[in-house]
Amino acid sequence: MYSSFYAAAVGAMGQQAKLDVVSNNLANVNTAGYKAKVGAFQDLMYYNLNNFRGDETSIQAGTGIRLEKADTNFDPVGFEITEREYDFAIRTEGFFMLRNPTNNEITYTRNGRFSLSQRGDEFYLVNDSGKLVLDRNQNPIRLTGNISEGEEPGLSAVPAVYDFRIKNGMQNVGDNEYMPVEKNGAPILTEELALQRALEMSGTDLAMDLVRMIESQRAFSYALKMVQTSDEVVQTVNGLRA
């Protein structure tokens, strides 16, 4: 009887975690290069029920579910033309490589909304977090051309596109950036040329995530109703014993 409390409680917590994932997707529906996440659930322990004599039967009961992980869908989506000179979009698979100028940490992103940042006497291509965008030689991309001497300014290179043989399990470090784990292996330089003056759109499927949100809200309310019903049953049984 008391197992119904546990199953309902963990079910409610699982649906709350799923709602958090869906809410994050919806919040990033307009974030360039955002990759949507889908919650994956796992059944918890099952056990066999006994009959009135105490003999084990083939009837099983579970103790609920939990959110095991939130898988990221790295599939490319469409892009939009922005006409901003330092916007870049990846049309196929892969990532832009970024370097943190403070600690030289390398991260990867699909968000190609870049700008220029002055460091010393030179201007470098950076993302919204101020991280340096790297070229195919893993060197920071900088602005070239001396305007005072009549030279046309331009970038020293276009952002390179790197990919991984296995993308499953990449660590999300925030700000739409990822870091590979051991199973992802080393980054592979691709021949993909990033499309300039364009941005990849968000990977959020608005209609599907709205359906998931409604589904989770109803499942959450049913789980709480189960807790309430279990409590009423226990009170009734205790009343009969008294």
CSV table of C-alpha atoms in Angstrom, one decimal:
chain,number,residue,atom,x,y,z
A,1,MET,CA,0.0,0.0,0.0
A,2,TYR,CA,2.7,2.4,1.0
A,3,SER,CA,4.6,1.7,-2.3
A,4,SER,CA,1.8,3.7,-4.1
A,5,PHE,CA,3.0,6.8,-2.2
A,6,TYR,CA,6.6,6.2,-3.5
A,7,ALA,CA,5.6,5.4,-7.1
A,8,ALA,CA,3.3,8.5,-7.3
A,9,ALA,CA,5.9,10.8,-5.7
A,10,VAL,CA,8.8,9.7,-8.0
A,11,GLY,CA,6.4,9.9,-10.9
A,12,ALA,CA,5.5,13.5,-10.0
A,13,MET,CA,9.2,14.4,-9.7
A,14,GLY,CA,10.0,12.8,-13.0
A,15,GLN,CA,7.2,14.8,-14.8
A,16,GLN,CA,8.5,18.0,-13.1
A,17,ALA,CA,12.0,17.3,-14.5
A,18,LYS,CA,10.5,16.7,-17.9
A,19,LEU,CA,8.6,20.0,-17.6
A,20,ASP,CA,11.9,21.7,-16.8
A,21,VAL,CA,13.5,20.3,-20.1
A,22,VAL,CA,10.4,21.3,-22.2
A,23,SER,CA,10.4,24.8,-20.6
A,24,ASN,CA,14.0,25.3,-21.4
A,25,ASN,CA,13.3,24.3,-25.1
A,26,LEU,CA,10.4,26.8,-25.2
A,27,ALA,CA,12.5,29.6,-23.6
A,28,ASN,CA,15.1,29.1,-26.4
A,29,VAL,CA,12.6,29.1,-29.4
A,30,ASN,CA,14.3,32.2,-30.8
A,31,THR,CA,17.9,31.4,-29.8
A,32,ALA,CA,20.1,31.0,-32.8
A,33,GLY,CA,21.8,27.5,-33.1
A,34,TYR,CA,20.0,26.2,-30.0
A,35,LYS,CA,19.7,22.4,-29.9
A,36,ALA,CA,16.5,21.0,-28.3
A,37,LYS,CA,16.6,18.3,-25.6
A,38,VAL,CA,14.2,15.4,-25.1
A,39,GLY,CA,13.8,13.7,-21.7
A,40,ALA,CA,14.4,10.0,-21.6
A,41,PHE,CA,12.7,8.0,-18.7
A,42,GLN,CA,13.8,4.8,-17.1
A,43,ASP,CA,11.6,2.3,-15.1
A,44,LEU,CA,12.7,1.8,-11.5
A,45,MET,CA,12.7,-1.6,-9.7
A,46,TYR,CA,9.9,-4.1,-10.3
A,47,TYR,CA,9.0,-6.8,-7.8
A,48,ASN,CA,6.6,-9.8,-7.8
A,49,LEU,CA,3.4,-9.6,-5.8
A,50,ASN,CA,2.4,-12.4,-3.3
A,51,ASN,CA,-1.0,-14.0,-3.1
A,52,PHE,CA,-3.0,-14.2,0.1
A,53,ARG,CA,-1.0,-17.3,1.3
A,54,GLY,CA,2.3,-15.4,0.8
A,55,ASP,CA,3.3,-17.3,-2.3
A,56,GLU,CA,5.1,-15.4,-5.0
A,57,THR,CA,3.0,-14.8,-8.2
A,58,SER,CA,3.9,-13.7,-11.7
A,59,ILE,CA,2.1,-10.4,-11.2
A,60,GLN,CA,4.6,-7.5,-11.0
A,61,ALA,CA,4.3,-4.0,-9.5
A,62,GLY,CA,6.7,-1.1,-10.2
A,63,THR,CA,8.1,1.6,-8.0
A,64,GLY,CA,7.8,4.4,-10.6
A,65,ILE,CA,10.0,6.1,-13.1
A,66,ARG,CA,12.7,8.7,-13.2
A,67,LEU,CA,14.2,11.0,-15.8
A,68,GLU,CA,17.4,9.2,-16.8
A,69,LYS,CA,18.9,11.8,-19.1
A,70,ALA,CA,18.0,14.6,-21.5
A,71,ASP,CA,19.2,13.8,-25.0
A,72,THR,CA,20.3,16.7,-27.2
A,73,ASN,CA,19.2,16.6,-30.9
A,74,PHE,CA,22.1,17.9,-32.9
A,75,ASP,CA,20.4,17.5,-36.3
A,76,PRO,CA,20.8,20.7,-38.4
A,77,VAL,CA,17.7,22.8,-39.0
A,78,GLY,CA,17.1,25.7,-41.4
A,79,PHE,CA,18.8,29.0,-41.4
A,80,GLU,CA,17.8,32.6,-41.9
A,81,ILE,CA,19.6,35.4,-43.8
A,82,THR,CA,20.5,38.2,-41.5
A,83,GLU,CA,22.8,40.4,-43.7
A,84,ARG,CA,25.0,41.0,-40.6
A,85,GLU,CA,28.6,40.7,-41.6
A,86,TYR,CA,29.8,38.6,-38.7
A,87,ASP,CA,26.9,36.1,-38.5
A,88,PHE,CA,27.7,32.6,-39.7
A,89,ALA,CA,25.5,29.5,-40.1
A,90,ILE,CA,26.5,25.8,-40.3
A,91,ARG,CA,24.3,24.1,-42.9
A,92,THR,CA,25.2,20.5,-42.1
A,93,GLU,CA,26.6,18.9,-39.0
A,94,GLY,CA,29.4,20.3,-36.9
A,95,PHE,CA,30.4,23.0,-34.5
A,96,PHE,CA,32.3,26.3,-34.3
A,97,MET,CA,35.4,26.0,-32.0
A,98,LEU,CA,35.8,28.6,-29.3
A,99,ARG,CA,38.6,29.4,-27.0
A,100,ASN,CA,38.3,31.1,-23.6
A,101,PRO,CA,41.0,33.8,-23.6
A,102,THR,CA,41.2,33.6,-19.8
A,103,ASN,CA,42.0,29.9,-19.3
A,104,ASN,CA,42.3,28.7,-23.0
A,105,GLU,CA,39.4,26.2,-22.4
A,106,ILE,CA,38.0,24.9,-25.7
A,107,THR,CA,34.2,24.7,-26.2
A,108,TYR,CA,31.9,24.2,-29.2
A,109,THR,CA,28.7,25.9,-30.4
A,110,ARG,CA,26.3,26.0,-33.3
A,111,ASN,CA,25.4,29.6,-32.5
A,112,GLY,CA,27.2,31.7,-35.1
A,113,ARG,CA,26.2,35.2,-33.8
A,114,PHE,CA,29.6,36.7,-33.6
A,115,SER,CA,31.0,40.2,-33.3
A,116,LEU,CA,34.4,42.0,-33.0
A,117,SER,CA,36.2,42.6,-29.7
A,118,GLN,CA,39.4,44.7,-29.4
A,119,ARG,CA,42.3,43.2,-27.6
A,120,GLY,CA,45.4,45.4,-27.7
A,121,ASP,CA,45.7,47.0,-31.1
A,122,GLU,CA,43.8,44.3,-32.9
A,123,PHE,CA,40.1,43.2,-33.3
A,124,TYR,CA,39.1,39.6,-32.9
A,125,LEU,CA,36.0,37.6,-33.8
A,126,VAL,CA,34.2,36.6,-30.6
A,127,ASN,CA,30.9,35.1,-29.5
A,128,ASP,CA,28.4,36.7,-27.1
A,129,SER,CA,30.5,35.4,-24.1
A,130,GLY,CA,33.7,37.0,-25.4
A,131,LYS,CA,35.3,33.7,-26.4
A,132,LEU,CA,37.6,33.7,-29.5
A,133,VAL,CA,36.4,32.0,-32.7
A,134,LEU,CA,39.0,29.8,-34.2
A,135,ASP,CA,40.0,29.0,-37.8
A,136,ARG,CA,41.0,25.7,-39.3
A,137,ASN,CA,44.5,25.9,-37.7
A,138,GLN,CA,42.9,26.6,-34.3
A,139,ASN,CA,44.1,30.2,-34.3
A,140,PRO,CA,41.9,33.2,-33.3
A,141,ILE,CA,40.3,34.9,-36.3
A,142,ARG,CA,41.1,38.6,-36.4
A,143,LEU,CA,40.3,41.7,-38.5
A,144,THR,CA,42.8,42.5,-41.2
A,145,GLY,CA,43.3,45.6,-43.4
A,146,ASN,CA,44.5,49.0,-42.5
A,147,ILE,CA,41.6,51.4,-43.0
A,148,SER,CA,43.9,54.5,-42.6
A,149,GLU,CA,46.0,53.2,-45.6
A,150,GLY,CA,42.9,52.6,-47.7
A,151,GLU,CA,42.8,48.9,-47.3
A,152,GLU,CA,39.5,47.1,-47.2
A,153,PRO,CA,39.0,45.5,-43.7
A,154,GLY,CA,38.2,41.8,-43.6
A,155,LEU,CA,38.6,38.6,-41.5
A,156,SER,CA,41.9,36.7,-41.5
A,157,ALA,CA,39.9,33.5,-42.1
A,158,VAL,CA,36.3,32.1,-41.9
A,159,PRO,CA,35.3,30.2,-38.8
A,160,ALA,CA,36.2,26.5,-39.2
A,161,VAL,CA,33.6,23.7,-38.7
A,162,TYR,CA,34.6,20.8,-36.5
A,163,ASP,CA,32.6,17.6,-35.9
A,164,PHE,CA,32.8,14.5,-33.8
A,165,ARG,CA,32.2,10.9,-34.8
A,166,ILE,CA,30.0,10.5,-31.7
A,167,LYS,CA,28.1,13.5,-30.4
A,168,ASN,CA,25.9,11.7,-27.9
A,169,GLY,CA,26.7,12.6,-24.4
A,170,MET,CA,28.5,15.9,-25.1
A,171,GLN,CA,28.4,18.1,-21.9
A,172,ASN,CA,26.3,21.2,-22.0
A,173,VAL,CA,28.3,23.9,-20.2
A,174,GLY,CA,25.7,26.7,-20.7
A,175,ASP,CA,25.5,29.7,-23.1
A,176,ASN,CA,24.6,27.2,-25.9
A,177,GLU,CA,28.1,25.7,-25.7
A,178,TYR,CA,29.3,22.1,-25.4
A,179,MET,CA,32.4,20.2,-24.3
A,180,PRO,CA,33.2,16.7,-25.5
A,181,VAL,CA,33.6,13.8,-23.1
A,182,GLU,CA,36.0,10.9,-23.6
A,183,LYS,CA,33.7,8.8,-25.8
A,184,ASN,CA,33.2,11.7,-28.2
A,185,GLY,CA,36.9,11.5,-29.2
A,186,ALA,CA,39.0,14.3,-30.8
A,187,PRO,CA,37.4,17.0,-33.0
A,188,ILE,CA,37.5,16.4,-36.7
A,189,LEU,CA,38.1,19.3,-39.1
A,190,THR,CA,35.5,19.2,-41.8
A,191,GLU,CA,35.4,20.7,-45.3
A,192,GLU,CA,32.1,22.5,-44.5
A,193,LEU,CA,32.2,26.2,-45.3
A,194,ALA,CA,30.1,28.3,-42.9
A,195,LEU,CA,27.5,30.5,-44.6
A,196,GLN,CA,28.2,34.1,-43.9
A,197,ARG,CA,25.5,36.7,-43.1
A,198,ALA,CA,23.1,34.0,-41.9
A,199,LEU,CA,22.2,32.2,-38.6
A,200,GLU,CA,20.9,28.7,-37.9
A,201,MET,CA,17.5,28.9,-36.4
A,202,SER,CA,16.5,27.3,-33.1
A,203,GLY,CA,16.0,23.5,-33.0
A,204,THR,CA,12.9,23.8,-30.8
A,205,ASP,CA,9.9,22.2,-32.3
A,206,LEU,CA,7.3,24.6,-30.8
A,207,ALA,CA,4.2,22.4,-31.6
A,208,MET,CA,5.8,19.2,-30.3
A,209,ASP,CA,7.1,20.8,-27.1
A,210,LEU,CA,3.7,22.3,-26.4
A,211,VAL,CA,2.2,18.8,-26.7
A,212,ARG,CA,4.9,17.5,-24.3
A,213,MET,CA,4.2,20.3,-21.8
A,214,ILE,CA,0.4,19.5,-21.7
A,215,GLU,CA,1.2,15.8,-21.5
A,216,SER,CA,3.6,16.3,-18.5
A,217,GLN,CA,1.2,18.7,-16.7
A,218,ARG,CA,-1.6,16.1,-16.9
A,219,ALA,CA,0.7,13.2,-15.8
A,220,PHE,CA,1.9,15.4,-12.9
A,221,SER,CA,-1.6,16.1,-11.7
A,222,TYR,CA,-2.5,12.4,-12.0
A,223,ALA,CA,0.5,11.5,-9.9
A,224,LEU,CA,-0.5,14.0,-7.2
A,225,LYS,CA,-4.1,12.6,-7.3
A,226,MET,CA,-2.6,9.1,-6.7
A,227,VAL,CA,-0.8,10.4,-3.6
A,228,GLN,CA,-4.0,11.9,-2.3
A,229,THR,CA,-6.0,8.7,-3.0
A,230,SER,CA,-3.3,6.5,-1.3
A,231,ASP,CA,-3.5,8.8,1.7
A,232,GLU,CA,-7.3,8.4,1.8
A,233,VAL,CA,-7.0,4.6,1.6
A,234,VAL,CA,-4.5,4.5,4.5
A,235,GLN,CA,-6.7,6.7,6.6
A,236,THR,CA,-9.7,4.4,5.9
A,237,VAL,CA,-7.7,1.3,6.8
A,238,ASN,CA,-6.4,2.9,10.0
A,239,GLY,CA,-10.0,3.9,10.9
A,240,LEU,CA,-11.2,0.4,10.5
A,241,ARG,CA,-8.4,-0.9,12.7
A,242,ALA,CA,-9.3,1.5,15.4
